[in-house]
Coordinates of C-alpha atoms in Angstrom, one line a residue:
Chain A
M6 CA 95.2 202.3 140.6
L7 CA 91.6 201.4 140.8
I8 CA 90.6 198.5 138.7
R9 CA 87.0 198.2 138.0
R10 CA 85.9 194.6 137.6
P11 CA 83.0 194.3 135.3
A12 CA 79.7 193.0 136.8
D13 CA 79.9 189.3 136.8
V14 CA 77.0 189.0 134.4
L15 CA 76.4 191.8 132.0
P16 CA 72.9 192.2 130.6
S17 CA 74.3 191.6 127.1
E18 CA 75.6 188.3 128.1
I19 CA 72.5 186.8 129.7
T20 CA 71.5 184.0 127.5
S21 CA 67.8 183.2 127.1
P22 CA 66.8 179.7 128.5
A23 CA 65.8 178.6 125.0
T24 CA 69.2 179.4 123.6
F25 CA 70.9 177.9 126.6
A26 CA 69.1 174.6 126.1
R27 CA 69.9 174.6 122.4
R28 CA 73.5 175.5 123.1
R29 CA 74.2 172.4 125.2
E30 CA 73.0 170.2 122.5
L31 CA 75.1 172.1 120.0
L32 CA 78.2 171.9 122.2
A33 CA 77.7 168.2 122.7
A34 CA 77.3 167.7 119.0
L35 CA 80.3 169.8 118.2
G36 CA 82.7 168.3 120.8
L37 CA 81.8 164.7 120.4
G38 CA 80.6 164.8 116.8
A39 CA 83.9 166.5 115.7
A40 CA 86.0 164.2 117.7
G41 CA 84.2 161.2 116.4
A42 CA 84.4 162.4 112.8
A43 CA 88.2 163.0 113.2
L44 CA 88.7 159.6 114.7
S45 CA 86.7 157.4 112.4
G46 CA 89.3 158.4 109.8
L47 CA 92.1 157.4 112.1
G48 CA 90.6 154.2 113.4
L49 CA 91.2 155.2 117.0
P50 CA 87.7 155.8 118.3
G51 CA 88.2 154.9 122.0
R52 CA 91.4 156.6 122.9
A53 CA 91.0 160.0 121.5
L54 CA 87.4 160.2 122.5
A55 CA 88.5 159.6 126.1
A56 CA 91.2 162.3 125.8
S57 CA 88.7 164.8 124.7
V58 CA 86.4 164.1 127.6
E59 CA 89.0 163.7 130.2
R60 CA 90.4 167.2 130.0
G61 CA 93.7 168.1 131.5
G62 CA 95.3 164.8 130.8
N63 CA 99.1 164.4 130.4
G64 CA 99.9 166.1 133.6
F65 CA 98.1 169.2 132.7
P66 CA 96.3 170.6 135.7
P67 CA 92.5 170.4 135.9
V68 CA 90.6 173.3 134.3
A69 CA 87.5 175.0 135.4
K70 CA 85.3 175.1 132.4
A71 CA 83.7 178.3 131.2
A72 CA 79.9 178.0 131.7
P73 CA 77.0 180.0 130.4
G74 CA 76.5 183.0 132.7
S75 CA 80.3 183.4 133.2
P76 CA 81.7 186.6 131.7
W77 CA 84.4 184.4 130.2
F78 CA 81.9 182.5 128.2
S79 CA 80.8 183.0 124.6
D80 CA 77.9 181.2 123.0
E81 CA 79.4 181.6 119.6
A82 CA 80.4 178.3 117.9
L83 CA 84.0 177.4 118.8
T84 CA 86.5 177.3 116.0
P85 CA 87.5 173.6 115.6
K86 CA 90.8 172.7 117.3
S87 CA 92.2 171.5 113.9
T88 CA 91.7 174.9 112.5
I89 CA 93.2 176.7 115.4
T90 CA 96.2 174.5 115.3
S91 CA 96.7 174.6 111.6
Y92 CA 96.2 178.2 110.6
G93 CA 98.0 181.2 112.1
N94 CA 100.9 183.6 112.1
F95 CA 104.0 182.6 114.0
Y96 CA 106.8 184.0 111.9
E97 CA 109.4 182.2 113.9
Y98 CA 108.3 179.2 111.9
G99 CA 107.7 180.8 108.5
V100 CA 105.5 183.4 106.9
D101 CA 102.9 180.9 105.6
K102 CA 99.8 180.4 107.7
T103 CA 100.4 176.7 107.7
D104 CA 104.1 176.8 108.6
P105 CA 103.7 176.9 112.4
G106 CA 101.4 173.9 112.4
K107 CA 103.9 172.0 110.2
Y108 CA 107.1 172.8 111.9
A109 CA 106.6 174.0 115.5
P110 CA 105.4 170.6 117.0
G111 CA 108.6 168.9 115.9
L112 CA 111.0 171.7 116.9
L113 CA 109.8 173.5 120.0
K114 CA 110.9 172.1 123.3
T115 CA 108.7 173.3 126.1
R116 CA 110.4 171.5 129.0
P117 CA 112.4 172.9 130.7
W118 CA 111.1 176.4 130.2
T119 CA 111.5 179.4 132.4
V120 CA 109.9 182.9 132.3
A121 CA 112.0 185.6 133.9
V122 CA 110.0 188.4 135.5
E123 CA 112.1 191.5 136.1
G124 CA 112.4 195.3 135.9
E125 CA 110.4 197.6 138.1
V126 CA 109.2 195.0 140.5
L127 CA 109.9 194.4 144.2
K128 CA 110.1 190.7 143.8
P129 CA 111.8 189.8 140.5
R130 CA 111.5 186.1 139.9
T131 CA 112.1 183.4 137.4
F132 CA 109.2 181.0 137.1
A133 CA 109.7 177.4 135.9
I134 CA 106.8 176.5 133.6
D135 CA 105.5 173.9 136.1
D136 CA 105.4 176.6 138.8
L137 CA 103.6 178.9 136.5
L138 CA 101.0 176.2 135.9
K139 CA 100.4 176.1 139.6
L140 CA 100.5 179.8 140.3
A141 CA 96.7 180.3 140.0
P142 CA 93.7 178.0 139.3
L143 CA 93.4 177.4 135.6
E144 CA 90.2 178.4 133.9
E145 CA 88.8 178.2 130.5
R146 CA 88.0 181.4 128.7
I147 CA 86.1 181.4 125.4
Y148 CA 87.4 184.5 123.6
R149 CA 87.0 185.8 120.2
L150 CA 90.3 186.3 118.4
R151 CA 90.5 188.9 115.6
C152 CA 93.6 189.0 113.4
V153 CA 94.6 192.3 111.9
E154 CA 94.5 190.6 108.5
G155 CA 90.7 190.3 108.7
W156 CA 90.0 186.8 109.8
S157 CA 88.8 185.7 113.2
M158 CA 88.3 182.6 115.4
V159 CA 86.5 181.7 118.7
V160 CA 89.1 180.0 121.0
P161 CA 88.6 178.2 124.3
W162 CA 91.8 179.3 126.0
V163 CA 93.1 177.9 129.3
G164 CA 95.1 180.1 131.7
F165 CA 94.7 182.6 134.5
P166 CA 94.6 186.3 134.6
L167 CA 98.0 187.9 134.1
A168 CA 97.0 190.1 137.1
E169 CA 97.6 187.0 139.3
L170 CA 101.2 186.9 138.2
I171 CA 101.6 190.7 138.5
K172 CA 100.4 190.5 142.1
K173 CA 103.1 188.0 143.0
V174 CA 106.0 190.2 141.7
E175 CA 104.7 193.5 143.1
P176 CA 105.4 196.2 140.5
T177 CA 106.9 199.4 141.9
G178 CA 105.3 202.8 141.3
N179 CA 107.7 203.3 138.4
A180 CA 106.2 200.4 136.4
K181 CA 104.0 201.9 133.7
F182 CA 104.3 199.3 131.0
V183 CA 104.9 195.6 130.7
E184 CA 107.1 194.2 127.9
F185 CA 106.9 190.6 126.8
V186 CA 109.9 189.0 125.2
T187 CA 109.5 185.7 123.4
L188 CA 111.9 182.9 122.5
A189 CA 114.2 183.4 119.5
D190 CA 116.2 180.2 119.3
P191 CA 117.4 179.6 115.7
V192 CA 117.5 175.8 116.4
Q193 CA 113.9 175.5 117.6
M194 CA 112.7 178.4 115.4
P195 CA 114.3 178.4 112.0
G196 CA 112.3 181.5 111.0
V197 CA 114.4 183.7 113.2
R198 CA 117.4 183.1 110.9
S199 CA 115.7 185.3 108.4
P200 CA 115.9 189.1 109.0
L201 CA 112.1 189.5 108.3
L202 CA 111.6 191.0 111.7
D203 CA 113.7 192.1 114.6
W204 CA 114.0 189.0 116.8
P205 CA 113.2 188.3 119.5
Y206 CA 109.5 189.2 119.0
V207 CA 108.6 191.8 121.6
E208 CA 105.2 193.1 122.6
G209 CA 104.0 195.5 125.2
L210 CA 100.9 196.5 127.2
R211 CA 100.2 199.4 129.5
L212 CA 100.2 198.2 133.1
D213 CA 96.5 198.8 133.5
E214 CA 95.8 196.8 130.3
A215 CA 98.1 194.0 131.6
R216 CA 96.1 193.9 134.9
H217 CA 92.7 193.9 133.2
P218 CA 90.7 190.8 134.1
L219 CA 90.3 189.9 130.5
T220 CA 94.1 189.7 130.0
L221 CA 95.1 186.1 130.2
L222 CA 98.3 184.3 130.6
G223 CA 97.5 181.5 128.2
L224 CA 98.8 178.0 129.1
G225 CA 96.3 175.8 127.3
L226 CA 93.8 175.4 124.5
Y227 CA 90.7 173.2 124.4
G228 CA 91.4 171.9 127.9
E229 CA 94.9 170.8 127.2
A230 CA 98.4 172.2 127.2
L231 CA 99.0 174.8 124.5
P232 CA 100.1 173.2 121.2
A233 CA 103.6 174.4 120.1
Q234 CA 102.2 176.3 117.1
N235 CA 99.9 178.3 119.3
G236 CA 102.7 179.7 121.4
A237 CA 103.5 176.9 123.9
P238 CA 104.1 176.7 126.7
V239 CA 103.0 180.2 127.7
R240 CA 101.6 183.1 125.8
L241 CA 99.6 186.2 126.2
V242 CA 95.9 186.5 125.3
V243 CA 94.5 190.0 125.0
P244 CA 91.1 189.5 123.3
W245 CA 90.2 193.1 122.6
K246 CA 93.4 193.7 120.6
Y247 CA 94.5 192.3 117.2
G248 CA 96.0 188.9 117.6
F249 CA 99.6 189.9 117.1
K250 CA 99.6 191.7 120.5
S251 CA 99.3 188.3 122.1
A252 CA 102.9 187.3 122.2
K253 CA 103.7 183.6 121.9
S254 CA 106.3 181.4 123.7
I255 CA 107.2 184.1 126.3
V256 CA 110.6 183.8 128.1
K257 CA 110.7 187.2 129.7
I258 CA 108.3 189.7 131.2
R259 CA 109.7 193.1 132.0
F260 CA 108.1 195.9 134.0
V261 CA 109.3 199.2 132.5
R262 CA 108.9 203.0 132.8
E263 CA 108.8 203.8 129.1
Q264 CA 106.4 202.5 126.4
P265 CA 108.1 199.5 124.8
T266 CA 108.3 199.4 121.0
S267 CA 106.7 196.2 119.8
T268 CA 108.3 194.3 117.0
W269 CA 105.5 195.1 114.5
T270 CA 105.5 198.7 115.4
R271 CA 109.2 198.8 114.6
A272 CA 108.7 196.9 111.3
A273 CA 105.9 199.1 110.1
P274 CA 104.9 202.0 112.4
S275 CA 102.2 203.2 110.1
E276 CA 100.5 199.9 110.0
Y277 CA 100.8 198.6 113.6
G278 CA 100.5 201.0 116.5
F279 CA 101.2 200.3 120.1
Y280 CA 97.6 199.9 121.1
S281 CA 96.3 197.9 118.2
N282 CA 92.8 197.7 119.7
V283 CA 90.3 196.1 117.4
N284 CA 88.6 199.1 115.8
P285 CA 86.3 199.0 112.8
E286 CA 86.7 202.8 112.4
V287 CA 90.4 202.7 111.9
A288 CA 91.4 201.1 108.6
H289 CA 94.6 199.4 108.2
P290 CA 96.6 201.4 105.6
R291 CA 95.9 198.7 103.0
W292 CA 92.4 197.4 103.9
S293 CA 89.3 198.2 105.7
Q294 CA 88.8 196.8 109.2
K295 CA 85.0 197.1 109.2
S296 CA 84.4 193.4 108.6
E297 CA 86.0 190.1 109.1
R298 CA 85.7 186.5 108.1
R299 CA 85.2 184.0 110.9
L300 CA 87.1 181.0 109.8
G301 CA 84.7 178.3 108.7
E302 CA 82.0 180.9 107.7
F303 CA 81.3 181.9 104.2
R304 CA 80.1 185.5 104.7
R305 CA 81.9 188.3 106.3
R306 CA 80.6 189.7 109.6
P307 CA 80.9 193.2 110.9
T308 CA 83.9 193.8 113.2
L309 CA 82.9 195.1 116.6
P310 CA 84.8 197.8 118.5
F311 CA 87.3 196.3 120.9
N312 CA 86.3 192.9 119.3
G313 CA 83.0 193.0 121.2
Y314 CA 84.6 193.7 124.6
A315 CA 83.9 197.4 124.7
D316 CA 81.7 197.1 127.8
Q317 CA 84.7 195.8 129.7
V318 CA 87.6 197.7 128.3
A319 CA 86.4 201.0 126.7
S320 CA 87.0 202.8 130.0
L321 CA 90.7 202.1 129.8
Y322 CA 90.9 204.5 126.9
A323 CA 88.5 207.2 128.2
G324 CA 89.6 210.6 126.7
M325 CA 92.1 209.0 124.3
D326 CA 91.9 209.6 120.5
L327 CA 91.9 206.0 119.3
K328 CA 92.5 207.1 115.7
K329 CA 95.7 208.6 116.7
N330 CA 96.6 206.0 119.3
F331 CA 95.7 203.1 117.0
Chain B
M8 CA 118.0 187.0 66.8
H9 CA 119.0 185.5 63.6
P10 CA 122.0 183.1 63.7
S11 CA 125.0 185.1 62.5
P12 CA 127.9 182.9 61.7
A13 CA 130.9 183.6 63.9
T14 CA 134.4 183.2 62.4
P15 CA 133.9 179.8 60.8
R16 CA 136.5 177.1 61.4
R17 CA 135.4 174.9 58.6
A18 CA 132.9 175.8 55.9
A19 CA 130.5 178.6 56.9
P20 CA 127.3 176.8 58.1
I21 CA 124.3 177.6 56.1
P22 CA 121.8 179.1 58.4
L23 CA 118.7 177.0 58.6
P24 CA 115.4 178.7 58.0
P25 CA 113.6 179.2 61.4
Y26 CA 111.3 176.4 62.3
T27 CA 107.7 177.0 61.5
P28 CA 105.1 174.4 62.5
G29 CA 102.7 173.5 59.8
R30 CA 99.1 174.3 60.2
G31 CA 98.1 171.0 61.8
M32 CA 101.1 171.1 64.1
L33 CA 100.3 174.6 65.2
A34 CA 96.7 173.7 65.9
T35 CA 97.8 170.7 68.0
I36 CA 100.3 173.0 70.0
K37 CA 97.5 175.4 70.6
I38 CA 95.1 172.8 71.9
V39 CA 97.8 171.4 74.3
L40 CA 98.7 174.9 75.4
F41 CA 95.0 175.7 76.1
A42 CA 94.7 172.6 78.3
V43 CA 97.9 173.4 80.2
C44 CA 96.7 177.0 80.8
L45 CA 93.5 175.7 82.3
I46 CA 95.3 173.4 84.8
P47 CA 95.7 176.1 87.5
A48 CA 92.0 176.9 87.3
L49 CA 90.9 173.3 87.5
R50 CA 93.2 172.5 90.3
L51 CA 92.0 175.5 92.3
A52 CA 88.4 174.6 91.6
T53 CA 88.9 171.1 92.9
A54 CA 90.9 172.3 95.9
F55 CA 88.2 174.8 96.7
L56 CA 85.3 172.4 96.4
G57 CA 87.3 169.6 98.1
D58 CA 88.4 171.6 101.2
G59 CA 92.0 171.6 100.0
L60 CA 92.6 175.3 100.5
G61 CA 92.7 175.3 104.3
P62 CA 90.6 177.2 106.8
N63 CA 90.5 180.4 104.8
P64 CA 89.8 179.2 101.3
I65 CA 88.5 182.4 99.9
E66 CA 91.7 184.3 100.7
E67 CA 93.8 181.4 99.4
L68 CA 91.9 181.4 96.2
Q69 CA 92.3 185.2 95.9
K70 CA 96.0 184.9 96.3
A71 CA 96.4 182.1 93.9
L72 CA 94.3 183.7 91.2
G73 CA 96.3 186.9 91.5
F74 CA 99.5 184.9 91.2
W75 CA 98.3 183.2 88.0
T76 CA 97.1 186.4 86.5
L77 CA 100.6 187.9 86.8
T78 CA 102.3 184.7 85.8
F79 CA 100.3 184.5 82.5
L80 CA 100.9 188.2 81.9
W81 CA 104.7 187.7 82.4
I82 CA 104.7 184.7 80.1
T83 CA 102.8 186.8 77.5
L84 CA 105.5 189.5 77.8
A85 CA 108.2 186.9 77.4
V86 CA 107.1 185.8 74.0
T87 CA 108.7 188.7 72.1
P88 CA 112.2 188.4 73.7
L89 CA 112.0 184.6 73.4
R90 CA 111.2 184.6 69.7
Q91 CA 113.8 187.2 69.0
L92 CA 116.5 185.5 70.9
T93 CA 115.7 182.0 69.6
G94 CA 114.5 182.8 66.1
Q95 CA 111.4 180.8 66.8
H96 CA 109.1 183.5 65.4
W97 CA 106.1 181.2 65.3
L98 CA 105.9 181.6 69.1
V99 CA 104.1 184.8 68.6
R100 CA 101.1 182.9 67.3
L101 CA 100.6 181.6 70.9
R102 CA 100.7 185.0 72.4
R103 CA 97.1 185.9 72.0
M104 CA 95.9 182.9 73.9
L105 CA 98.4 183.5 76.7
G106 CA 97.3 187.1 77.0
L107 CA 93.7 186.1 77.1
F108 CA 94.4 183.6 79.8
A109 CA 96.0 186.4 81.9
F110 CA 92.7 188.3 81.5
F111 CA 90.8 185.2 82.3
Y112 CA 92.6 184.7 85.6
G113 CA 92.4 188.4 86.3
C114 CA 88.6 188.2 85.9
L115 CA 88.4 185.2 88.2
H116 CA 90.5 187.1 90.8
F117 CA 88.1 190.0 90.5
A118 CA 85.0 187.8 90.6
N119 CA 86.3 186.0 93.7
W120 CA 86.8 189.3 95.5
L121 CA 83.5 190.7 94.4
G122 CA 81.4 187.6 95.0
L123 CA 83.0 185.3 97.6
D124 CA 85.0 187.8 99.6
M125 CA 82.7 190.8 99.5
G126 CA 79.5 188.8 99.0
F127 CA 78.3 191.4 96.4
D128 CA 77.7 193.7 99.5
T129 CA 77.8 197.2 98.0
E130 CA 78.7 198.8 101.4
L131 CA 81.7 196.4 101.9
I132 CA 82.8 196.9 98.3
L133 CA 82.6 200.7 98.6
D134 CA 84.5 200.6 101.8
D135 CA 87.2 198.5 100.2
L136 CA 87.4 200.8 97.2
T137 CA 87.7 203.9 99.4
E138 CA 90.0 202.4 102.0
R139 CA 92.1 200.1 100.1
P140 CA 94.1 202.0 97.5
F141 CA 95.8 198.8 96.4
A142 CA 92.3 197.3 95.6
V143 CA 91.5 200.3 93.4
L144 CA 94.8 199.8 91.7
G145 CA 93.9 196.2 91.0
F146 CA 90.5 197.2 89.6
V147 CA 92.1 199.8 87.3
T148 CA 94.6 197.2 86.1
L149 CA 91.7 194.8 85.1
L150 CA 89.9 197.7 83.4
L151 CA 92.9 198.4 81.3
M152 CA 93.2 194.7 80.3
A153 CA 89.6 194.7 79.1
P154 CA 90.2 196.7 75.8
L155 CA 93.1 194.4 75.0
A156 CA 91.1 191.3 75.4
A157 CA 88.2 192.9 73.5
T158 CA 90.4 193.7 70.5
S159 CA 92.2 190.4 70.4
S160 CA 90.3 189.0 67.4
N161 CA 91.6 189.2 63.8
R162 CA 88.5 191.3 63.0
A163 CA 89.4 193.9 65.6
I164 CA 93.0 194.0 64.2
K165 CA 91.6 194.7 60.7
L166 CA 89.1 197.2 62.0
L167 CA 91.7 199.2 63.9
G168 CA 94.5 198.8 61.5
G169 CA 97.8 197.3 62.5
K170 CA 99.4 200.5 63.7
R171 CA 96.6 201.6 65.9
W172 CA 96.0 198.1 67.2
Q173 CA 99.6 197.9 68.2
A174 CA 99.6 201.3 69.8
L175 CA 96.6 200.2 71.9
H176 CA 98.2 197.0 72.8
R177 CA 101.2 198.8 74.2
L178 CA 98.8 199.3 77.2
V179 CA 100.1 195.9 78.3
Y180 CA 103.2 197.6 79.7
A181 CA 101.0 199.8 81.9
V182 CA 98.9 196.8 82.9
A183 CA 102.0 194.9 83.9
I184 CA 103.5 197.8 85.9
L185 CA 100.2 198.5 87.6
G186 CA 99.6 194.8 88.3
M187 CA 103.0 194.6 89.9
A188 CA 102.3 197.7 92.0
H189 CA 99.0 196.2 93.1
Y190 CA 100.8 193.0 94.2
L191 CA 103.7 194.8 96.0
W192 CA 101.2 197.1 97.8
G193 CA 98.9 194.3 98.8
V194 CA 101.4 192.1 100.7
K195 CA 103.1 192.6 104.0
K196 CA 106.4 194.4 103.7
I197 CA 108.1 191.5 105.2
A198 CA 106.6 188.9 102.9
L199 CA 108.1 190.3 99.8
T200 CA 110.1 187.4 98.4
T201 CA 107.7 186.2 95.7
P202 CA 106.6 189.8 94.7
L203 CA 110.3 190.8 94.4
I204 CA 110.9 187.8 92.1
F205 CA 108.0 188.9 89.9
A206 CA 109.4 192.5 90.0
A207 CA 112.9 191.3 89.0
L208 CA 111.4 189.3 86.1
L209 CA 109.4 192.3 85.0
V210 CA 112.6 194.4 85.0
V211 CA 114.2 191.8 82.7
L212 CA 111.2 191.7 80.4
L213 CA 110.8 195.4 80.0
G214 CA 114.6 196.0 80.2
Y215 CA 115.1 193.7 77.2
R216 CA 112.7 195.9 75.2
A217 CA 114.4 199.1 76.3
W218 CA 117.8 197.6 75.3
D219 CA 116.5 196.2 72.0
R220 CA 115.0 199.6 71.1
A221 CA 118.1 201.5 72.1
R222 CA 120.4 199.4 69.9
R223 CA 118.1 199.9 67.0
Y224 CA 118.4 203.7 67.3
T225 CA 122.2 203.5 67.2
P226 CA 123.4 203.8 63.6
A227 CA 126.0 201.1 64.2
G228 CA 123.4 198.7 65.6
R229 CA 121.8 196.0 63.6
G230 CA 122.8 197.3 60.2
E231 CA 120.3 200.1 59.9
A232 CA 121.7 202.7 57.4
P233 CA 122.8 205.9 59.1
G234 CA 120.2 208.6 58.7
E235 CA 117.5 206.1 58.0
M236 CA 114.4 206.7 60.2
P237 CA 114.5 204.2 63.0
R238 CA 111.5 201.9 62.9
V239 CA 109.0 203.0 65.5
V240 CA 107.8 199.5 65.9
P241 CA 110.8 197.2 65.8
T242 CA 108.9 194.0 66.0
V243 CA 105.9 193.7 63.8
T244 CA 103.6 191.1 65.1
V245 CA 100.3 191.8 63.6
Q246 CA 100.6 190.0 60.3
P247 CA 102.2 186.6 60.7
V248 CA 104.0 187.0 57.4
R249 CA 105.6 190.3 58.0
F250 CA 107.9 189.4 60.9
M251 CA 109.8 187.2 58.5
E252 CA 110.8 190.4 56.6
R253 CA 112.7 192.0 59.4
P254 CA 115.9 193.7 58.1
K255 CA 119.0 191.8 58.8

């Protein structure tokens, strides 16, 4: 099918020169200031400062940084790395928001790691993680992330469009959906011993959603390899949908004919639909979705349709009733 | 429950009169209890101001304040079974403070939602109250607690009269059940462990009362004469002296 790429620079994304100039200062202050503040406490000024500047260390491939003017850039303040890595939902490590950050780094082994790509494709293939890292040039994408629970972040992801991987395996005409299956190893992920959810965690996208240029195969964060608690070594990033659609620690990608049932839809169909697009007009059964709290901010801000990516993705859902297909 | 001598092996033990703290002792106990009840609030305040609640402090605060509201409510409900089972009837004199602390934490829970979470934004608040049935339920629960807190003084008891005061204060059962429903409704279906523990404790606390009441209605139970009108209010708690006169 025809995929419409958005214009490289949308009018809404053009930054005024004044803001642009101020932004660079801001970024510098943020990046170096934050690193410096963290380090003074640790007494390791030199080393970690170098690590934050010399991106892509530890064998992680070089990353093309998102720059103002790129559609993958956002001039909103980045959520600090310490927040992104210490707060989130990854129920394989426990239901508390701080559980993943506490337990995943010590338990998850990301080497060796393979991702099997199978189903309705001409060239099924199993990718080793190191091959995946080389499949396409890595780029930084600054995306907003909105959790269905009403909090949000701004995250500098690293990865490449999932479309690049899809091209390589050549889906057949029968492929209508893509299913993502994630690791469920009780040794590395103690949370899967509890019957809270149906493990392994499964998510799905329509093929056109999976091919959309915004959809990212996430491999890194803040210029470095993904931390364990953020879904290392490979995860999905779909910024116009609630965060839980972006499956973490993927081991299998299946191209299928029928719409997959995602884990959360199975657990509570009235609360979590297949599409789960960020939509202020469709309330969660227990709370409004009209506003959100950006972590680090005091006041709530209004939630935007498609998490602010409506210009790019609204056409995917032309003619659909998004209240029914929530 | 009063100690009833089982078949004695030696001489029948003479039942000791239940312990009653003297005036000064009771005052000391109350002061200590007051300080203990304030600990959660002080700890949350220092954690909130000192960045100890993580990246989403307002939500953490909200959860913790809700937790303490129900905890104090449950402790309040535990006083009657506890004093009946242990014979420590003086415990009832701590109940008012415990109930007021439940209301205090409930008010903080509500204020946190209204002020810090919603930022006093009328539109956001109305959205929540129309789209979050569990929030409405919480609000109603707090509203029902208010008359209980307002009539907690000795003067209010005198003004209302013991019977009416007690009838009004039976609202606490509705408060507990609605508060429990608010909690169960507000959490994810898969994060039910703590709420279910609360629910189980509530079943025990209310179940005890049902059981206690049922056995009093049975002529064979607790020595009430057959045909005698069962006491509508089995545990009189209004006048500190009267509960000593319970029929044996």
